[in-house]
Amino acid sequence: MTEHSPAATTKEPHQTVPMADQLILSEITLACPICCDIFTDPVTLKCSHSFCQECLQKYWKDLDVPLCPICRKECSSEEPTLSLAFKSLCESLKSVNTTTGRDDVCSLHGEKLKLFCYEENQPICVICYDSEQHKKHKCSPIQEAAQDLKIKLRTGIEVLEESLLVLNKAKEDNEKVTNMVKTHVQTVEQEVRQEFRKFYQFLQTEEAKWITFLQEMEKQKCSGVEKNLAKLHQKITRLSDTIQVMKQEIEEENSAFLKNYSMNNERIKNSAVEPIRKVPEVHCEDITLPGSLFTVWAQMKDLIQKPPVMLDPLTASSQLIISEGCTTVTYSKQRLSVPDNPERLYVGVLGSQGYTAGLHCWDVGVGNSNKWTLGVIEENVDRKELLKMEPSGRFWSIRLSDGVYRVGVRGQPQIAVRYVPSIRIWLDYDKGLVKFCDPHRNCTLYSYTCKFKEKVFPYFCSGDPNCPMSLFPGKSTK
């Protein structure tokens, strides 16, 4: 053994078999041929072959004549002999195997594990330390290595715990988004049901009214005809009865027939049919469906009061409060606790519907607010940064700040307007036109012409907590 060995030993004049090899040899010698494990309650047959008592009995169970499992020699059921010394030897070997299989004992040398090899990442004994395998490896006492590696593992655990916190936060944000969507959908669903309930009630009432009207017209137009039908029915019944009686009289005996002939002939004369009156004329041209439906449709339009644009709460920044009906936005001085979902803007809120074609119009009531921004933006702008308020930033807008109206174009002079109670926004996607109007003065404040490259959304932002911003239906004609 080298001088740097932690434990020096004296070489023996002859080689010895290592303990591990001794155990392996013993296990092979004392192994049952049937179960291949160290004998348990070993028995020996007359042919000198040994087996576990239980293994031999199981082997013989399906045989008509007991045979030796190895040499196939016929045996007697009383032949197996139990050797107490052999049994004791096997139990001793099992005990040694249990001892050498402990976690703190080297499986190769049977020595206690006192060192840790950083190259192999495993505990070793002092004999392993002097071996060629570990000769140049960095090793430390087990206690020191355990402390160092526990610190390293704790650091790794802390990183995992930080990752777990991030994942839990992301899970919480996603759950908030899901709950927000579900709550919003439930609210809108309730509104839809209420609106359609109005339609149902209105249509049922109109239907009943028009059915009653048609029934009255039917009575009016059919009253004269029905009177004629009643009279005709009486005459037809009376005449049918007379004909039936006369046919029966013809079948009577000649004497009886001739006796009643004069009376029956007079009866036929009295039953002569009066001339048939002309059927009265009835005109149905005034009973028409199209006019009725148009009237109902015109009345039904008055029930629809929803604006063409509604706000999308999932896009609202953390300082904007959206009303339940999604038609009003209010600025909040305190940031709200909202999930940072991908759709959410850093500043502002979008309409719930985007446009890729057609002409669209909506009105916005800004009231006496001293700070607001209105316009349209393209769908794929960077929503987590402050928007660049000009067409180069894919944002077409006007805004009010500190009493001054401005447009999102560099070098453009201020809009000469002192007071605008409401704003009307026109979007003609096909022509690339965005126009801001004052509907009360019937004038254009500013207009943009451009070529849109993708879907655009209405944009709204309020900065005055005392004055909410509201959406209204815009007129459909310029």
Tab-separated table of C-alpha atoms in Angstrom, residues 19 24 84 105 113 118 153 192 203 223 228 256 301-302 330 338 384 402 418 424 445 462 468:
chain	number	residue	atom	x	y	z
A	19	MET	CA	-13.902	-11.493	1.342
A	24	ILE	CA	-19.615	-15.487	-3.789
A	84	LEU	CA	-28.457	-29.727	11.494
A	105	VAL	CA	-20.108	-1.214	4.598
A	113	LEU	CA	-17.372	3.458	4.196
A	118	TYR	CA	-16.344	13.209	-6.011
A	153	LEU	CA	-28.568	20.292	-2.967
A	192	VAL	CA	-78.759	37.883	-23.949
A	203	LEU	CA	-93.431	38.714	-30.762
A	223	SER	CA	-120.797	36.357	-42.100
A	228	ASN	CA	-126.583	31.512	-46.911
A	256	ALA	CA	-151.596	1.774	-51.410
A	301	LYS	CA	-86.041	47.760	-34.034
A	302	ASP	CA	-86.939	50.084	-31.155
A	330	THR	CA	-63.797	54.577	-15.600
A	338	VAL	CA	-55.985	41.644	-12.680
A	384	LYS	CA	-47.249	45.348	-22.864
A	402	ASP	CA	-54.779	69.477	-20.064
A	418	ARG	CA	-62.539	74.238	-27.012
A	424	ARG	CA	-68.167	60.163	-33.390
A	445	LEU	CA	-62.114	67.183	-36.192
A	462	SER	CA	-59.790	57.490	-19.817
A	468	PRO	CA	-66.575	57.901	-16.981
